[in-house]
C-alpha cells in the first residue's frame, strides 16, 4: 500500500502530465527540485547528485568508467 505522501506526489505527477504535457523546461525544473531535495536529505551538493532512469542505469554508467585489469573476473 502506498503512503499518503507517495499517493499525493503520484497524483500531482499525473496532474502535471495532464496539465503541462511534456515541455522540457518544466520537467527539468522538477528534476532540479528533486535533486535539491535529495541532496539536502543526504548532506550533498546538487552537483553531486545524478538523476538516471534507474539504479541499474546509474551503476552501469559508473562501472563502465572504471578500469578493468587483466585477469580480474567481472562479476
Short mmCIF file of N, CA and C in Angstrom, two decimals:
data_model
loop_
_atom_site.label_atom_id
_atom_site.label_comp_id
_atom_site.label_asym_id
_atom_site.label_seq_id
_atom_site.Cartn_x
_atom_site.Cartn_y
_atom_site.Cartn_z
N UNK A 1 0.85 -1.18 0.00
CA UNK A 1 0.00 0.00 0.00
C UNK A 1 0.89 1.24 0.00
N UNK A 2 0.53 2.23 -0.79
CA UNK A 2 1.28 3.48 -0.84
C UNK A 2 0.95 4.36 0.35
N UNK A 3 1.96 5.08 0.82
CA UNK A 3 1.71 6.04 1.90
C UNK A 3 0.91 7.21 1.33
N UNK A 4 0.32 7.99 2.20
CA UNK A 4 -0.45 9.16 1.75
C UNK A 4 0.44 10.13 0.99
N UNK A 5 1.68 10.32 1.47
CA UNK A 5 2.60 11.26 0.81
C UNK A 5 2.97 10.79 -0.59
N UNK A 6 3.22 9.49 -0.75
CA UNK A 6 3.56 8.95 -2.07
C UNK A 6 2.35 9.04 -3.00
N UNK A 7 1.19 8.69 -2.49
CA UNK A 7 -0.03 8.77 -3.30
C UNK A 7 -0.29 10.21 -3.75
N UNK A 8 -0.10 11.17 -2.85
CA UNK A 8 -0.30 12.58 -3.20
C UNK A 8 0.72 13.03 -4.24
N UNK A 9 1.97 12.62 -4.09
CA UNK A 9 3.01 13.00 -5.05
C UNK A 9 2.72 12.39 -6.41
N UNK A 10 2.28 11.15 -6.44
CA UNK A 10 1.95 10.49 -7.70
C UNK A 10 0.76 11.17 -8.36
N UNK A 11 -0.23 11.54 -7.58
CA UNK A 11 -1.39 12.26 -8.12
C UNK A 11 -0.96 13.60 -8.72
N UNK A 12 -0.03 14.29 -8.03
CA UNK A 12 0.48 15.56 -8.54
C UNK A 12 1.23 15.35 -9.86
N UNK A 13 2.04 14.30 -9.91
CA UNK A 13 2.78 13.97 -11.13
C UNK A 13 1.81 13.73 -12.29
N UNK A 14 0.77 12.94 -12.08
CA UNK A 14 -0.20 12.67 -13.14
C UNK A 14 -0.95 13.94 -13.54
N UNK A 15 -1.31 14.76 -12.57
CA UNK A 15 -1.98 16.02 -12.87
C UNK A 15 -1.08 16.92 -13.71
N UNK A 16 0.23 16.96 -13.35
CA UNK A 16 1.17 17.76 -14.13
C UNK A 16 1.24 17.29 -15.58
N UNK A 17 1.25 15.98 -15.79
CA UNK A 17 1.28 15.47 -17.17
C UNK A 17 0.01 15.89 -17.91
N UNK A 18 -1.13 15.82 -17.23
CA UNK A 18 -2.38 16.23 -17.87
C UNK A 18 -2.39 17.71 -18.20
N UNK A 19 -1.89 18.54 -17.28
CA UNK A 19 -1.95 19.99 -17.44
C UNK A 19 -0.77 20.58 -18.21
N UNK A 20 0.42 20.02 -18.03
CA UNK A 20 1.63 20.59 -18.62
C UNK A 20 2.09 19.88 -19.89
N UNK A 21 1.72 18.63 -20.03
CA UNK A 21 2.24 17.85 -21.15
C UNK A 21 3.70 17.52 -20.89
N UNK A 22 4.53 17.70 -21.90
CA UNK A 22 5.93 17.30 -21.77
C UNK A 22 6.92 18.40 -22.14
N UNK A 23 6.70 19.67 -21.72
CA UNK A 23 7.70 20.69 -22.04
C UNK A 23 8.99 20.45 -21.26
N UNK A 24 10.09 20.44 -22.00
CA UNK A 24 11.41 20.14 -21.44
C UNK A 24 11.72 21.01 -20.23
N UNK A 25 11.51 22.31 -20.33
CA UNK A 25 11.88 23.24 -19.27
C UNK A 25 11.14 22.92 -17.96
N UNK A 26 9.86 22.64 -18.07
CA UNK A 26 9.06 22.34 -16.88
C UNK A 26 9.61 21.12 -16.15
N UNK A 27 9.87 20.05 -16.89
CA UNK A 27 10.32 18.82 -16.26
C UNK A 27 11.76 18.92 -15.78
N UNK A 28 12.58 19.75 -16.42
CA UNK A 28 13.94 19.96 -15.91
C UNK A 28 13.90 20.73 -14.60
N UNK A 29 12.98 21.68 -14.48
CA UNK A 29 12.81 22.39 -13.20
C UNK A 29 12.39 21.41 -12.11
N UNK A 30 11.49 20.50 -12.44
CA UNK A 30 11.04 19.50 -11.46
C UNK A 30 12.20 18.56 -11.07
N UNK A 31 13.02 18.20 -12.07
CA UNK A 31 14.17 17.33 -11.81
C UNK A 31 15.16 18.03 -10.90
N UNK A 32 15.43 19.30 -11.15
CA UNK A 32 16.35 20.06 -10.30
C UNK A 32 15.81 20.21 -8.89
N UNK A 33 14.51 20.37 -8.76
CA UNK A 33 13.90 20.45 -7.42
C UNK A 33 14.08 19.13 -6.68
N UNK A 34 13.93 18.02 -7.38
CA UNK A 34 14.13 16.70 -6.76
C UNK A 34 15.59 16.51 -6.36
N UNK A 35 16.52 16.94 -7.22
CA UNK A 35 17.95 16.84 -6.90
C UNK A 35 18.27 17.65 -5.65
N UNK A 36 17.75 18.85 -5.57
CA UNK A 36 17.99 19.73 -4.43
C UNK A 36 17.45 19.09 -3.15
N UNK A 37 16.26 18.55 -3.24
CA UNK A 37 15.63 17.91 -2.09
C UNK A 37 16.44 16.70 -1.62
N UNK A 38 16.84 15.86 -2.55
CA UNK A 38 17.61 14.66 -2.19
C UNK A 38 18.99 15.04 -1.67
N UNK A 39 19.61 16.04 -2.28
CA UNK A 39 20.94 16.49 -1.81
C UNK A 39 20.85 16.93 -0.36
N UNK A 40 19.82 17.67 -0.01
CA UNK A 40 19.64 18.09 1.37
C UNK A 40 19.43 16.92 2.31
N UNK A 41 18.72 15.92 1.84
CA UNK A 41 18.45 14.74 2.65
C UNK A 41 19.72 13.97 2.99
N UNK A 42 20.64 13.87 2.02
CA UNK A 42 21.86 13.07 2.24
C UNK A 42 23.08 13.92 2.54
N UNK A 43 22.91 15.24 2.69
CA UNK A 43 24.03 16.12 3.02
C UNK A 43 25.02 16.29 1.88
N UNK A 44 24.52 16.37 0.67
CA UNK A 44 25.38 16.53 -0.51
C UNK A 44 25.07 17.85 -1.19
N UNK A 45 25.89 18.20 -2.17
CA UNK A 45 25.61 19.35 -3.03
C UNK A 45 24.83 18.87 -4.25
N UNK A 46 24.06 19.76 -4.85
CA UNK A 46 23.27 19.40 -6.04
C UNK A 46 24.11 18.76 -7.12
N UNK A 47 25.33 19.28 -7.32
CA UNK A 47 26.15 18.76 -8.41
C UNK A 47 26.75 17.39 -8.10
N UNK A 48 26.48 16.88 -6.91
CA UNK A 48 26.94 15.54 -6.55
C UNK A 48 25.83 14.50 -6.75
N UNK A 49 24.67 14.92 -7.16
CA UNK A 49 23.52 14.05 -7.33
C UNK A 49 23.21 13.90 -8.81
N UNK A 50 23.12 12.65 -9.26
CA UNK A 50 22.78 12.36 -10.66
C UNK A 50 21.38 11.78 -10.72
N UNK A 51 20.65 12.13 -11.74
CA UNK A 51 19.32 11.56 -11.97
C UNK A 51 19.44 10.64 -13.17
N UNK A 52 19.06 9.37 -12.97
CA UNK A 52 19.12 8.39 -14.03
C UNK A 52 17.76 7.70 -14.15
N UNK A 53 17.61 6.94 -15.22
CA UNK A 53 16.35 6.23 -15.44
C UNK A 53 16.11 5.15 -14.39
N UNK A 54 17.18 4.59 -13.86
CA UNK A 54 17.05 3.54 -12.85
C UNK A 54 18.38 3.41 -12.12
N UNK A 55 18.36 2.69 -11.02
CA UNK A 55 19.60 2.42 -10.28
C UNK A 55 20.54 1.63 -11.17
N UNK A 56 20.01 0.66 -11.90
CA UNK A 56 20.86 -0.15 -12.79
C UNK A 56 21.57 0.72 -13.82
N UNK A 57 20.86 1.68 -14.40
CA UNK A 57 21.49 2.58 -15.38
C UNK A 57 22.58 3.41 -14.74
N UNK A 58 22.35 3.88 -13.53
CA UNK A 58 23.35 4.68 -12.83
C UNK A 58 24.59 3.86 -12.47
N UNK A 59 24.38 2.67 -11.95
CA UNK A 59 25.51 1.81 -11.59
C UNK A 59 26.28 1.41 -12.84
N UNK A 60 25.58 1.12 -13.93
CA UNK A 60 26.24 0.77 -15.18
C UNK A 60 27.10 1.92 -15.69
N UNK A 61 26.61 3.14 -15.59
CA UNK A 61 27.38 4.30 -16.03
C UNK A 61 28.66 4.44 -15.22
N UNK A 62 28.57 4.22 -13.93
CA UNK A 62 29.75 4.31 -13.06
C UNK A 62 30.71 3.16 -13.36
N UNK A 63 30.19 1.95 -13.40
CA UNK A 63 31.03 0.76 -13.60
C UNK A 63 31.74 0.80 -14.95
N UNK A 64 31.07 1.31 -15.97
CA UNK A 64 31.69 1.34 -17.30
C UNK A 64 32.87 2.30 -17.37
N UNK A 65 32.96 3.20 -16.42
CA UNK A 65 34.07 4.15 -16.38
C UNK A 65 35.25 3.68 -15.55
N UNK A 66 35.11 2.54 -14.89
CA UNK A 66 36.20 2.02 -14.06
C UNK A 66 37.18 1.21 -14.90
N UNK A 67 38.45 1.27 -14.57
CA UNK A 67 39.42 0.48 -15.32
C UNK A 67 39.24 -1.01 -15.05
N UNK A 68 39.48 -1.80 -16.07
CA UNK A 68 39.41 -3.25 -15.93
C UNK A 68 40.82 -3.79 -16.03
N UNK A 69 41.20 -4.57 -15.03
CA UNK A 69 42.54 -5.17 -15.03
C UNK A 69 42.46 -6.57 -15.60
N UNK A 70 43.46 -6.94 -16.36
CA UNK A 70 43.53 -8.29 -16.94
C UNK A 70 43.57 -9.32 -15.82
N UNK A 71 42.87 -10.40 -16.01
CA UNK A 71 42.90 -11.49 -15.04
C UNK A 71 41.96 -11.33 -13.87
N UNK A 72 41.27 -10.21 -13.80
CA UNK A 72 40.32 -9.98 -12.71
C UNK A 72 38.92 -10.22 -13.27
N UNK A 73 38.25 -11.28 -12.81
CA UNK A 73 36.92 -11.57 -13.37
C UNK A 73 35.91 -10.50 -13.00
N UNK A 74 35.04 -10.23 -13.90
CA UNK A 74 33.91 -9.33 -13.62
C UNK A 74 32.78 -10.16 -13.08
N UNK A 75 32.15 -9.70 -12.03
CA UNK A 75 31.04 -10.47 -11.50
C UNK A 75 29.76 -9.69 -11.59
#
